[in-house]
PDB file of C-alpha atoms and ligand atoms in Angstrom:
ATOM      1  CA  UNK A1094     -83.592 -10.520 176.968  1.00 82.00           C
ATOM      2  CA  UNK A1095     -81.069 -12.831 175.273  1.00 92.00           C
ATOM      3  CA  UNK A1096     -83.042 -13.955 172.161  1.00 95.00           C
ATOM      4  CA  UNK A1097     -82.951 -17.710 171.297  1.00 97.00           C
ATOM      5  CA  UNK A1098     -81.334 -19.416 168.514  1.00 98.00           C
ATOM      6  CA  UNK A1099     -81.734 -22.626 167.506  1.00 98.00           C
ATOM      7  CA  UNK A1100     -81.008 -24.932 165.041  1.00 98.00           C
ATOM      8  CA  UNK A1101     -82.351 -27.569 162.153  1.00 98.00           C
ATOM      9  CA  UNK A1102     -80.768 -29.901 159.918  1.00 98.00           C
ATOM     10  CA  UNK A1103     -79.744 -27.048 157.469  1.00 98.00           C
ATOM     11  CA  UNK A1104     -80.557 -23.542 158.582  1.00 98.00           C
ATOM     12  CA  UNK A1105     -79.897 -21.906 161.654  1.00 98.00           C
ATOM     13  CA  UNK A1106     -82.744 -19.516 163.130  1.00 98.00           C
ATOM     14  CA  UNK A1107     -80.760 -16.830 165.000  1.00 98.00           C
ATOM     15  CA  UNK A1108     -81.711 -12.961 166.098  1.00 98.00           C
ATOM     16  CA  UNK A1109     -81.292 -10.645 163.458  1.00 98.00           C
ATOM     17  CA  UNK A1110     -78.486  -7.991 163.197  1.00 98.00           C
ATOM     18  CA  UNK A1111     -78.594  -4.399 161.512  1.00 97.00           C
ATOM     19  CA  UNK A1112     -75.969  -5.430 158.909  1.00 97.00           C
ATOM     20  CA  UNK A1113     -78.435  -8.377 157.858  1.00 98.00           C
ATOM     21  CA  UNK A1114     -80.725  -5.370 156.087  1.00 98.00           C
ATOM     22  CA  UNK A1115     -78.672  -5.045 152.886  1.00 98.00           C
ATOM     23  CA  UNK A1116     -78.817  -8.819 152.144  1.00 98.00           C
ATOM     24  CA  UNK A1117     -82.606  -8.643 153.198  1.00 98.00           C
ATOM     25  CA  UNK A1118     -82.848  -6.071 150.629  1.00 97.00           C
ATOM     26  CA  UNK A1119     -81.036  -7.869 147.831  1.00 97.00           C
ATOM     27  CA  UNK A1120     -83.829 -10.885 149.058  1.00 97.00           C
ATOM     28  CA  UNK A1121     -87.042  -9.111 149.122  1.00 96.00           C
ATOM     29  CA  UNK A1122     -85.954  -7.104 145.675  1.00 94.00           C
ATOM     30  CA  UNK A1123     -86.053 -10.179 143.781  1.00 94.00           C
ATOM     31  CA  UNK A1124     -88.971  -9.984 141.144  1.00 91.00           C
ATOM     32  CA  UNK A1125     -92.413 -11.636 142.344  1.00 90.00           C
ATOM     33  CA  UNK A1126     -91.322 -12.112 146.058  1.00 93.00           C
ATOM     34  CA  UNK A1127     -93.653  -9.350 147.591  1.00 92.00           C
ATOM     35  CA  UNK A1128     -96.289  -9.942 144.460  1.00 92.00           C
ATOM     36  CA  UNK A1129     -98.670 -10.848 147.360  1.00 93.00           C
ATOM     37  CA  UNK A1130     -97.916  -8.232 150.014  1.00 88.00           C
ATOM     38  CA  UNK A1131     -99.199  -4.876 150.557  1.00 77.00           C
ATOM     39  CA  UNK A1132     -96.743  -2.087 149.438  1.00 72.00           C
ATOM     40  CA  UNK A1133     -94.648  -1.100 146.572  1.00 67.00           C
ATOM     41  CA  UNK A1134     -93.425  -4.336 144.790  1.00 68.00           C
ATOM     42  CA  UNK A1135     -89.945  -3.171 145.335  1.00 75.00           C
ATOM     43  CA  UNK A1136     -88.955  -2.112 148.714  1.00 86.00           C
ATOM     44  CA  UNK A1137     -86.184   0.533 149.827  1.00 93.00           C
ATOM     45  CA  UNK A1138     -83.679  -0.416 151.354  1.00 96.00           C
ATOM     46  CA  UNK A1139     -84.434   1.747 154.041  1.00 96.00           C
ATOM     47  CA  UNK A1140     -87.386  -0.478 154.690  1.00 95.00           C
ATOM     48  CA  UNK A1141     -85.572  -3.277 155.369  1.00 96.00           C
ATOM     49  CA  UNK A1142     -83.346  -1.801 157.901  1.00 97.00           C
ATOM     50  CA  UNK A1143     -86.883  -0.532 159.594  1.00 97.00           C
ATOM     51  CA  UNK A1144     -88.182  -4.365 159.657  1.00 96.00           C
ATOM     52  CA  UNK A1145     -84.718  -5.701 161.290  1.00 98.00           C
ATOM     53  CA  UNK A1146     -84.624  -2.902 163.730  1.00 98.00           C
ATOM     54  CA  UNK A1147     -88.560  -3.908 164.546  1.00 97.00           C
ATOM     55  CA  UNK A1148     -87.940  -7.201 164.906  1.00 97.00           C
ATOM     56  CA  UNK A1149     -84.964  -6.936 167.409  1.00 97.00           C
ATOM     57  CA  UNK A1150     -87.435  -4.572 169.401  1.00 97.00           C
ATOM     58  CA  UNK A1151     -90.330  -6.910 169.017  1.00 97.00           C
ATOM     59  CA  UNK A1152     -88.122  -9.874 170.852  1.00 97.00           C
ATOM     60  CA  UNK A1153     -87.734  -6.902 173.890  1.00 96.00           C
ATOM     61  CA  UNK A1154     -91.176  -5.864 173.982  1.00 97.00           C
ATOM     62  CA  UNK A1155     -93.378  -8.792 172.513  1.00 97.00           C
ATOM     63  CA  UNK A1156     -91.051 -11.556 173.604  1.00 97.00           C
ATOM     64  CA  UNK A1157     -90.811 -13.054 170.496  1.00 98.00           C
ATOM     65  CA  UNK A1158     -90.973 -11.956 166.874  1.00 98.00           C
ATOM     66  CA  UNK A1159     -88.760 -13.580 163.557  1.00 98.00           C
ATOM     67  CA  UNK A1160     -85.674 -14.975 163.489  1.00 98.00           C
ATOM     68  CA  UNK A1161     -83.134 -14.255 160.529  1.00 98.00           C
ATOM     69  CA  UNK A1162     -82.746 -17.622 158.383  1.00 98.00           C
ATOM     70  CA  UNK A1163     -79.415 -18.504 157.108  1.00 98.00           C
ATOM     71  CA  UNK A1164     -77.962 -21.830 155.501  1.00 98.00           C
ATOM     72  CA  UNK A1165     -75.663 -23.315 158.062  1.00 98.00           C
ATOM     73  CA  UNK A1166     -73.948 -24.682 155.099  1.00 98.00           C
ATOM     74  CA  UNK A1167     -72.227 -21.227 153.718  1.00 98.00           C
ATOM     75  CA  UNK A1168     -73.465 -18.752 156.726  1.00 98.00           C
ATOM     76  CA  UNK A1169     -75.743 -16.797 153.981  1.00 98.00           C
ATOM     77  CA  UNK A1170     -79.124 -15.005 155.091  1.00 98.00           C
ATOM     78  CA  UNK A1171     -81.842 -17.022 153.718  1.00 98.00           C
ATOM     79  CA  UNK A1172     -84.635 -15.183 154.807  1.00 98.00           C
ATOM     80  CA  UNK A1173     -87.030 -14.774 158.208  1.00 98.00           C
ATOM     81  CA  UNK A1174     -89.220 -17.278 159.569  1.00 98.00           C
ATOM     82  CA  UNK A1175     -90.840 -17.191 163.077  1.00 98.00           C
ATOM     83  CA  UNK A1176     -94.101 -15.578 165.439  1.00 98.00           C
ATOM     84  CA  UNK A1177     -95.388 -12.149 164.961  1.00 98.00           C
ATOM     85  CA  UNK A1178     -98.258 -10.603 167.686  1.00 98.00           C
ATOM     86  CA  UNK A1179    -100.775  -9.015 165.672  1.00 98.00           C
ATOM     87  CA  UNK A1180    -101.741  -6.063 168.334  1.00 97.00           C
ATOM     88  CA  UNK A1181    -105.229  -5.534 166.468  1.00 96.00           C
ATOM     89  CA  UNK A1182    -106.333  -9.097 166.923  1.00 97.00           C
ATOM     90  CA  UNK A1183    -104.570 -10.078 169.793  1.00 98.00           C
ATOM     91  CA  UNK A1184    -103.587 -13.392 167.886  1.00 98.00           C
ATOM     92  CA  UNK A1185     -99.905 -14.551 167.282  1.00 98.00           C
ATOM     93  CA  UNK A1186     -98.994 -15.358 163.293  1.00 98.00           C
ATOM     94  CA  UNK A1187     -96.149 -17.516 161.922  1.00 98.00           C
ATOM     95  CA  UNK A1188     -94.829 -15.636 159.079  1.00 98.00           C
ATOM     96  CA  UNK A1189     -91.994 -16.675 156.704  1.00 98.00           C
ATOM     97  CA  UNK A1190     -90.389 -15.494 153.669  1.00 98.00           C
ATOM     98  CA  UNK A1191     -87.200 -16.905 151.899  1.00 98.00           C
ATOM     99  CA  UNK A1192     -85.098 -16.240 149.125  1.00 98.00           C
ATOM    100  CA  UNK A1193     -86.343 -17.141 145.296  1.00 97.00           C
ATOM    101  CA  UNK A1194     -82.909 -18.958 144.928  1.00 97.00           C
ATOM    102  CA  UNK A1195     -83.781 -21.525 147.530  1.00 98.00           C
ATOM    103  CA  UNK A1196     -87.673 -22.235 146.970  1.00 98.00           C
ATOM    104  CA  UNK A1197     -88.864 -25.543 146.911  1.00 98.00           C
ATOM    105  CA  UNK A1198     -86.387 -27.236 149.034  1.00 98.00           C
ATOM    106  CA  UNK A1199     -88.441 -27.400 151.694  1.00 98.00           C
ATOM    107  CA  UNK A1200     -86.667 -25.081 153.932  1.00 98.00           C
ATOM    108  CA  UNK A1201     -89.693 -22.648 155.090  1.00 98.00           C
ATOM    109  CA  UNK A1202     -91.164 -25.788 156.806  1.00 98.00           C
ATOM    110  CA  UNK A1203     -88.122 -26.752 158.100  1.00 98.00           C
ATOM    111  CA  UNK A1204     -87.846 -23.537 159.651  1.00 98.00           C
ATOM    112  CA  UNK A1205     -91.154 -23.178 160.775  1.00 98.00           C
ATOM    113  CA  UNK A1206     -91.688 -26.003 162.508  1.00 98.00           C
ATOM    114  CA  UNK A1207     -89.270 -24.359 165.137  1.00 98.00           C
ATOM    115  CA  UNK A1208     -91.789 -21.124 165.477  1.00 98.00           C
ATOM    116  CA  UNK A1209     -94.521 -23.755 166.179  1.00 98.00           C
ATOM    117  CA  UNK A1210     -92.630 -25.505 168.949  1.00 98.00           C
ATOM    118  CA  UNK A1211     -91.300 -22.387 170.211  1.00 98.00           C
ATOM    119  CA  UNK A1212     -95.284 -20.533 170.535  1.00 98.00           C
ATOM    120  CA  UNK A1213     -96.529 -23.716 172.238  1.00 98.00           C
ATOM    121  CA  UNK A1214     -93.786 -25.227 173.905  1.00 97.00           C
ATOM    122  CA  UNK A1215     -91.956 -22.492 175.510  1.00 97.00           C
ATOM    123  CA  UNK A1216     -94.442 -19.627 175.269  1.00 97.00           C
ATOM    124  CA  UNK A1217     -97.264 -21.685 176.543  1.00 98.00           C
ATOM    125  CA  UNK A1218     -99.613 -20.629 173.282  1.00 98.00           C
ATOM    126  CA  UNK A1219    -103.100 -21.691 173.072  1.00 98.00           C
ATOM    127  CA  UNK A1220    -103.193 -20.933 169.204  1.00 98.00           C
ATOM    128  CA  UNK A1221    -101.022 -20.289 166.468  1.00 98.00           C
ATOM    129  CA  UNK A1222    -102.347 -18.692 163.236  1.00 98.00           C
ATOM    130  CA  UNK A1223    -100.754 -18.571 159.750  1.00 98.00           C
ATOM    131  CA  UNK A1224    -102.571 -15.621 156.651  1.00 98.00           C
ATOM    132  CA  UNK A1225    -101.926 -16.003 153.406  1.00 97.00           C
ATOM    133  CA  UNK A1226    -103.223 -14.453 150.179  1.00 97.00           C
ATOM    134  CA  UNK A1227    -105.636 -17.094 148.844  1.00 97.00           C
ATOM    135  CA  UNK A1228    -103.906 -17.003 145.561  1.00 97.00           C
ATOM    136  CA  UNK A1229    -100.242 -17.589 147.331  1.00 97.00           C
ATOM    137  CA  UNK A1230     -99.954 -21.080 146.664  1.00 98.00           C
ATOM    138  CA  UNK A1231     -96.898 -21.499 148.072  1.00 98.00           C
ATOM    139  CA  UNK A1232     -97.363 -20.371 151.125  1.00 98.00           C
ATOM    140  CA  UNK A1233    -100.760 -22.019 151.546  1.00 98.00           C
ATOM    141  CA  UNK A1234     -98.994 -25.303 150.793  1.00 98.00           C
ATOM    142  CA  UNK A1235     -96.459 -24.758 153.656  1.00 98.00           C
ATOM    143  CA  UNK A1236     -99.301 -24.078 155.998  1.00 98.00           C
ATOM    144  CA  UNK A1237    -100.800 -27.162 155.487  1.00 98.00           C
ATOM    145  CA  UNK A1238     -98.076 -29.546 155.639  1.00 98.00           C
ATOM    146  CA  UNK A1239     -97.485 -27.576 158.955  1.00 98.00           C
ATOM    147  CA  UNK A1240    -100.421 -29.146 159.890  1.00 97.00           C
ATOM    148  CA  UNK A1241    -102.975 -26.032 160.343  1.00 98.00           C
ATOM    149  CA  UNK A1242    -106.394 -25.784 159.315  1.00 98.00           C
ATOM    150  CA  UNK A1243    -107.957 -23.592 157.036  1.00 98.00           C
ATOM    151  CA  UNK A1244    -110.510 -21.324 159.090  1.00 98.00           C
ATOM    152  CA  UNK A1245    -111.971 -18.899 156.614  1.00 98.00           C
ATOM    153  CA  UNK A1246    -110.888 -15.853 154.178  1.00 98.00           C
ATOM    154  CA  UNK A1247    -111.147 -12.511 156.463  1.00 98.00           C
ATOM    155  CA  UNK A1248    -109.892  -9.113 156.356  1.00 97.00           C
ATOM    156  CA  UNK A1249    -106.183  -8.509 157.553  1.00 96.00           C
ATOM    157  CA  UNK A1250    -104.454  -5.255 156.961  1.00 93.00           C
ATOM    158  CA  UNK A1251    -106.802  -4.077 155.010  1.00 92.00           C
ATOM    159  CA  UNK A1252    -106.878  -7.121 152.562  1.00 94.00           C
ATOM    160  CA  UNK A1253    -108.766 -10.603 152.095  1.00 96.00           C
ATOM    161  CA  UNK A1254    -106.822 -13.498 153.372  1.00 97.00           C
ATOM    162  CA  UNK A1255    -106.886 -17.286 154.096  1.00 98.00           C
ATOM    163  CA  UNK A1256    -107.120 -17.484 157.844  1.00 98.00           C
ATOM    164  CA  UNK A1257    -105.328 -20.969 159.565  1.00 98.00           C
ATOM    165  CA  UNK A1258    -105.392 -21.698 162.460  1.00 98.00           C
ATOM    166  CA  UNK A1259    -103.262 -24.520 165.125  1.00 98.00           C
ATOM    167  CA  UNK A1260    -104.372 -25.047 168.728  1.00 98.00           C
ATOM    168  CA  UNK A1261    -101.732 -26.189 170.934  1.00 97.00           C
ATOM    169  CA  UNK A1262    -103.368 -29.450 171.405  1.00 96.00           C
ATOM    170  CA  UNK A1263    -103.594 -29.871 167.457  1.00 94.00           C
ATOM    171  CA  UNK A1264    -100.277 -29.358 167.409  1.00 95.00           C
ATOM    172  CA  UNK A1265     -98.965 -31.739 170.221  1.00 89.00           C
ATOM    173  CA  UNK A1266    -101.146 -34.500 168.749  1.00 87.00           C
ATOM    174  CA  UNK A1267     -99.401 -33.949 165.299  1.00 80.00           C
ATOM    175  CA  UNK A1268     -96.004 -33.536 166.710  1.00 78.00           C
ATOM    176  CA  UNK A1269     -96.563 -37.167 168.278  1.00 79.00           C
ATOM    177  CA  UNK A1270     -97.939 -38.418 164.841  1.00 78.00           C
ATOM    178  CA  UNK A1271     -94.872 -37.700 163.230  1.00 73.00           C
ATOM    179  CA  UNK A1272     -92.342 -39.012 165.812  1.00 72.00           C
ATOM    180  CA  UNK A1273     -94.898 -42.412 165.473  1.00 75.00           C
ATOM    181  CA  UNK A1274     -94.127 -42.808 161.713  1.00 72.00           C
ATOM    182  CA  UNK A1275     -90.597 -41.676 162.255  1.00 65.00           C
TER     183      UNK A1275
HETATM  184  C1  LIG B 267     -93.809 -19.110 150.630  1.00 86.21           C
HETATM  185  C2  LIG B 267     -92.997 -19.464 150.561  1.00 86.21           C
HETATM  186  C3  LIG B 267     -91.893 -18.972 151.855  1.00 86.21           C
HETATM  187  C4  LIG B 267     -92.393 -20.601 150.268  1.00 86.21           C
HETATM  188  O1  LIG B 267     -91.158 -21.650 150.814  1.00 86.21           O
HETATM  189  P1  LIG B 267     -90.604 -22.316 150.435  1.00 86.21           P
HETATM  190  O2  LIG B 267     -89.000 -23.000 150.982  1.00 86.21           O
HETATM  191  O3  LIG B 267     -90.723 -23.021 148.583  1.00 86.21           O
HETATM  192  O4  LIG B 267     -91.598 -23.491 151.099  1.00 86.21           O
HETATM  193  P2  LIG B 267     -91.123 -25.455 150.962  1.00 86.21           P
HETATM  194  O5  LIG B 267     -90.269 -25.805 150.236  1.00 86.21           O
HETATM  195  O6  LIG B 267     -91.114 -25.733 152.190  1.00 86.21           O
HETATM  196  O7  LIG B 267     -92.827 -25.818 150.381  1.00 86.21           O
HETATM  197  C5  LIG B 267     -93.631 -25.011 149.343  1.00 86.21           C
HETATM  198  C6  LIG B 267     -94.714 -25.739 148.864  1.00 86.21           C
HETATM  199  O8  LIG B 267     -95.084 -24.951 148.287  1.00 86.21           O
HETATM  200  C7  LIG B 267     -95.303 -26.220 146.804  1.00 86.21           C
HETATM  201  N1  LIG B 267     -95.701 -24.991 145.918  1.00 86.21           N
HETATM  202  C8  LIG B 267     -95.396 -24.037 145.178  1.00 86.21           C
HETATM  203  N2  LIG B 267     -95.607 -23.377 144.350  1.00 86.21           N
HETATM  204  C9  LIG B 267     -96.639 -23.853 144.523  1.00 86.21           C
HETATM  205  C10 LIG B 267     -97.816 -23.014 144.018  1.00 86.21           C
HETATM  206  N3  LIG B 267     -97.974 -22.030 142.995  1.00 86.21           N
HETATM  207  N4  LIG B 267     -99.166 -23.747 144.511  1.00 86.21           N
HETATM  208  C11 LIG B 267     -98.863 -24.555 145.500  1.00 86.21           C
HETATM  209  N5  LIG B 267     -98.353 -25.380 145.900  1.00 86.21           N
HETATM  210  C12 LIG B 267     -96.792 -24.806 145.494  1.00 86.21           C
HETATM  211  C13 LIG B 267     -94.186 -27.004 146.524  1.00 86.21           C
HETATM  212  O9  LIG B 267     -94.550 -27.943 145.857  1.00 86.21           O
HETATM  213  C14 LIG B 267     -94.040 -27.423 147.993  1.00 86.21           C
HETATM  214  O10 LIG B 267     -94.845 -28.371 148.814  1.00 86.21           O
HETATM  215  P3  LIG B 267     -94.557 -29.753 148.477  1.00 86.21           P
HETATM  216  O11 LIG B 267     -93.430 -30.202 149.884  1.00 86.21           O
HETATM  217  O12 LIG B 267     -95.379 -30.660 148.938  1.00 86.21           O
HETATM  218  O13 LIG B 267     -94.243 -30.157 147.320  1.00 86.21           O
HETATM  219  C15 LIG B 267     -92.068 -19.055 149.355  1.00 86.21           C
HETATM  220  O14 LIG B 267     -92.615 -19.087 148.178  1.00 86.21           O
HETATM  221  C16 LIG B 267     -91.335 -17.416 149.633  1.00 86.21           C
HETATM  222  O15 LIG B 267     -90.613 -16.640 150.144  1.00 86.21           O
HETATM  223  N6  LIG B 267     -92.415 -16.381 148.935  1.00 86.21           N
HETATM  224  C17 LIG B 267     -92.976 -15.117 148.877  1.00 86.21           C
HETATM  225  C18 LIG B 267     -93.019 -14.525 150.194  1.00 86.21           C
HETATM  226  C19 LIG B 267     -94.349 -15.314 150.974  1.00 86.21           C
HETATM  227  O16 LIG B 267     -95.251 -15.183 149.550  1.00 86.21           O
HETATM  228  N7  LIG B 267     -94.307 -15.659 152.406  1.00 86.21           N
HETATM  229  C20 LIG B 267     -95.871 -16.069 152.795  1.00 86.21           C
HETATM  230  C21 LIG B 267     -96.609 -14.808 152.940  1.00 86.21           C
HETATM  231  S1  LIG B 267     -97.915 -15.396 153.708  1.00 86.21           S
END
């Protein structure tokens, strides 16, 4: 399939390419970046290579996956953002990570709105969830800014995570409200 690309005011969401692995490895190797992820704190380059390949394949096998996010101004890889299928629970999760140097500028929220729109409008999903470590304040704040509702703390990937959800109907209402305010 042709993987779709999107542009926001400051970002381009595009398919991952194999050569992104080196830049991604640099991004995820920054101190504290994977603090709330399971696994070793400093991942190997091979792990980033596998992640990139997996995301490219998921678009074909599942029909959606993460996008590589780059800064429109420079073309620099910023991180990942987008939807991921969770086969164990048959759910779709919105996920994100962004270069430490870019934290706190609203970029993740800007990119994640595209993933939600894509899931609800293009793929006609009924519900999208988000998962965050209970102590991951920045991630939880992004999820709340997206209009997602806290559901419960429950086990995913062998660990307790805060689960948030957003229905297509709720998403439609919040988009309508945002455009009325604009
Ligand atoms: C989570 C992450 C993607 C957020 O990216 P970002 O581009 O900085 O997000 P945004 O700028 O869109 O929004 C961040 C919000 O969190 C707030 N925030 C930052 N640190 C916080 C903290 N410790 N506690 C609570 N809120 C916090 C910011 O103030 C901002 O809210 P505001 O717009 O109301 O001021 C980024 O921190 C990251 O990549 N972390 C490591 C990877 C990760 O944990 N990914 C999520 C896995 S579930």
